[in-house]
Amino acid sequence: MSGENTRELSLLLTSGAAEAARSTEGVAFLRPGLADVVRGAARLGPPSASGVRVRYETERGHWHIQVQLVTAPGHRAVDVTRAVRSAVEARVAAALVPARMDPARQDEAEDGREASASVSVTVTVTGVS
C-alpha cells in the first residue's frame, strides 16, 4: 500500500471509527485531544475525530485503532466498551474490504477474513459524564 493511499485510508478509518463510536448508545463524547481543548468552542464545522487514533503497521499490514471516550451516566463501562468495539470493527471492515479488493484475494475480502485479521481496536473509557 502506497504512502498516499495509507494516509487517505487512515483519514477514512479515523472519521468512520469516530462516527461509529459517537453513535453508540452510552457514549457521552469522545475524549478530546489537546488541540481540541485549546481550540475549544471556537471550532466551526463538523465534529472532529478527537479521541480516535489510527496507526498503520506497514511490516504486518495491520491497522491499530484506539478510541478514548467518556460514558454517559447510567451505562456500564464494560457494556459501552464492547458495543463501541463492535461498532468500530464493523465500520472499519466495511471500509477496508472495498479498499483491498484484489482479484487474487477476493475470496478473503468477501467473507471478511481479510478485514478482521488486519485490524485491532482498543477502547478506553476515560471517565463518566
Short mmCIF file of C-alpha atoms in Angstrom, two decimals:
data_model
loop_
_atom_site.label_atom_id
_atom_site.label_comp_id
_atom_site.label_asym_id
_atom_site.label_seq_id
_atom_site.Cartn_x
_atom_site.Cartn_y
_atom_site.Cartn_z
CA MET A 1 0.00 0.00 0.00
CA SER A 2 1.48 3.34 -1.02
CA GLY A 3 2.02 6.16 1.46
CA GLU A 4 -0.66 8.35 -0.10
CA ASN A 5 -3.21 5.52 -0.10
CA THR A 6 -2.36 4.76 3.52
CA ARG A 7 -2.94 8.40 4.53
CA GLU A 8 -6.26 8.56 2.69
CA LEU A 9 -7.44 5.27 4.17
CA SER A 10 -6.25 6.38 7.61
CA LEU A 11 -8.41 9.52 7.39
CA LEU A 12 -11.37 7.44 6.22
CA LEU A 13 -10.94 4.94 9.05
CA THR A 14 -10.48 7.71 11.62
CA SER A 15 -13.68 9.51 10.68
CA GLY A 16 -15.62 6.25 10.33
CA ALA A 17 -14.44 4.97 13.71
CA ALA A 18 -15.29 8.29 15.36
CA GLU A 19 -18.76 8.33 13.84
CA ALA A 20 -19.41 4.71 14.84
CA ALA A 21 -18.23 5.35 18.41
CA ARG A 22 -20.23 8.57 18.81
CA SER A 23 -23.41 6.89 17.58
CA THR A 24 -23.13 4.02 20.07
CA GLU A 25 -25.58 4.11 22.96
CA GLY A 26 -23.89 5.04 26.22
CA VAL A 27 -21.15 7.20 24.71
CA ALA A 28 -21.33 10.75 26.07
CA PHE A 29 -18.47 12.01 23.90
CA LEU A 30 -15.06 11.11 22.55
CA ARG A 31 -12.18 12.32 24.67
CA PRO A 32 -10.83 15.49 23.10
CA GLY A 33 -7.15 15.81 22.33
CA LEU A 34 -5.06 18.76 23.44
CA ALA A 35 -5.56 20.63 20.16
CA ASP A 36 -9.34 20.29 20.53
CA VAL A 37 -9.24 21.62 24.08
CA VAL A 38 -7.15 24.63 23.00
CA ARG A 39 -9.49 25.42 20.09
CA GLY A 40 -12.48 24.94 22.38
CA ALA A 41 -15.88 26.34 21.47
CA ALA A 42 -14.49 28.48 18.65
CA ARG A 43 -14.36 25.43 16.39
CA LEU A 44 -16.64 25.61 13.41
CA GLY A 45 -17.69 22.72 11.25
CA PRO A 46 -18.50 19.07 11.86
CA PRO A 47 -17.36 17.23 15.00
CA SER A 48 -13.76 16.12 14.80
CA ALA A 49 -12.39 12.65 15.26
CA SER A 50 -10.71 13.57 18.52
CA GLY A 51 -10.45 10.57 20.74
CA VAL A 52 -9.63 8.27 17.81
CA ARG A 53 -6.10 7.41 16.75
CA VAL A 54 -5.36 5.22 13.74
CA ARG A 55 -1.94 3.78 13.01
CA TYR A 56 -0.84 1.50 10.19
CA GLU A 57 1.93 -1.02 10.76
CA THR A 58 3.48 -1.41 7.33
CA GLU A 59 5.54 -4.55 8.01
CA ARG A 60 2.49 -6.60 9.01
CA GLY A 61 -0.15 -4.73 7.03
CA HIS A 62 -2.01 -4.21 10.30
CA TRP A 63 -4.23 -1.31 11.41
CA HIS A 64 -4.32 -0.26 15.09
CA ILE A 65 -7.32 1.84 16.12
CA GLN A 66 -7.53 3.41 19.58
CA VAL A 67 -10.73 5.01 20.83
CA GLN A 68 -10.89 7.06 24.04
CA LEU A 69 -14.32 8.07 25.28
CA VAL A 70 -16.44 9.16 28.22
CA THR A 71 -19.56 7.16 29.04
CA ALA A 72 -22.97 8.64 29.68
CA PRO A 73 -24.44 8.35 33.18
CA GLY A 74 -26.26 5.10 33.89
CA HIS A 75 -24.25 2.98 31.46
CA ARG A 76 -21.77 0.32 32.46
CA ALA A 77 -18.32 1.00 31.05
CA VAL A 78 -17.78 -2.64 30.06
CA ASP A 79 -21.03 -2.72 28.05
CA VAL A 80 -20.24 0.56 26.29
CA THR A 81 -16.69 -0.62 25.54
CA ARG A 82 -17.92 -3.84 23.96
CA ALA A 83 -20.58 -2.05 21.91
CA VAL A 84 -18.12 0.58 20.67
CA ARG A 85 -15.53 -2.05 19.74
CA SER A 86 -18.15 -3.99 17.73
CA ALA A 87 -19.43 -0.84 16.00
CA VAL A 88 -15.93 0.34 15.10
CA GLU A 89 -14.85 -3.10 13.88
CA ALA A 90 -17.93 -3.33 11.64
CA ARG A 91 -17.39 0.17 10.21
CA VAL A 92 -13.69 -0.45 9.60
CA ALA A 93 -14.32 -3.83 7.99
CA ALA A 94 -16.82 -2.22 5.63
CA ALA A 95 -14.25 0.43 4.69
CA LEU A 96 -11.34 -1.98 4.28
CA VAL A 97 -12.98 -4.63 2.13
CA PRO A 98 -13.57 -2.35 -0.90
CA ALA A 99 -10.14 -0.75 -0.38
CA ARG A 100 -8.44 -4.15 -0.59
CA MET A 101 -10.36 -5.64 -3.48
CA ASP A 102 -7.70 -7.51 -5.37
CA PRO A 103 -8.71 -10.33 -7.71
CA ALA A 104 -6.15 -12.65 -6.12
CA ARG A 105 -7.60 -12.00 -2.63
CA GLN A 106 -11.28 -11.54 -3.49
CA ASP A 107 -12.42 -14.69 -1.64
CA GLU A 108 -10.84 -13.43 1.61
CA ALA A 109 -12.37 -9.98 1.22
CA GLU A 110 -15.86 -11.36 0.55
CA ASP A 111 -16.03 -13.44 3.70
CA GLY A 112 -14.44 -10.78 5.92
CA ARG A 113 -11.31 -12.72 6.90
CA GLU A 114 -9.04 -10.07 5.43
CA ALA A 115 -10.61 -7.17 7.35
CA SER A 116 -10.84 -8.93 10.71
CA ALA A 117 -7.30 -10.29 10.51
CA SER A 118 -5.78 -6.89 9.75
CA VAL A 119 -7.36 -4.63 12.39
CA SER A 120 -7.19 -4.33 16.15
CA VAL A 121 -9.47 -1.96 18.07
CA THR A 122 -8.74 -0.77 21.61
CA VAL A 123 -11.40 1.16 23.52
CA THR A 124 -10.53 3.06 26.68
CA VAL A 125 -13.12 4.69 28.96
CA THR A 126 -11.51 7.79 30.46
CA GLY A 127 -14.46 8.94 32.55
CA VAL A 128 -18.19 9.10 33.19
CA SER A 129 -20.13 12.29 32.49
#
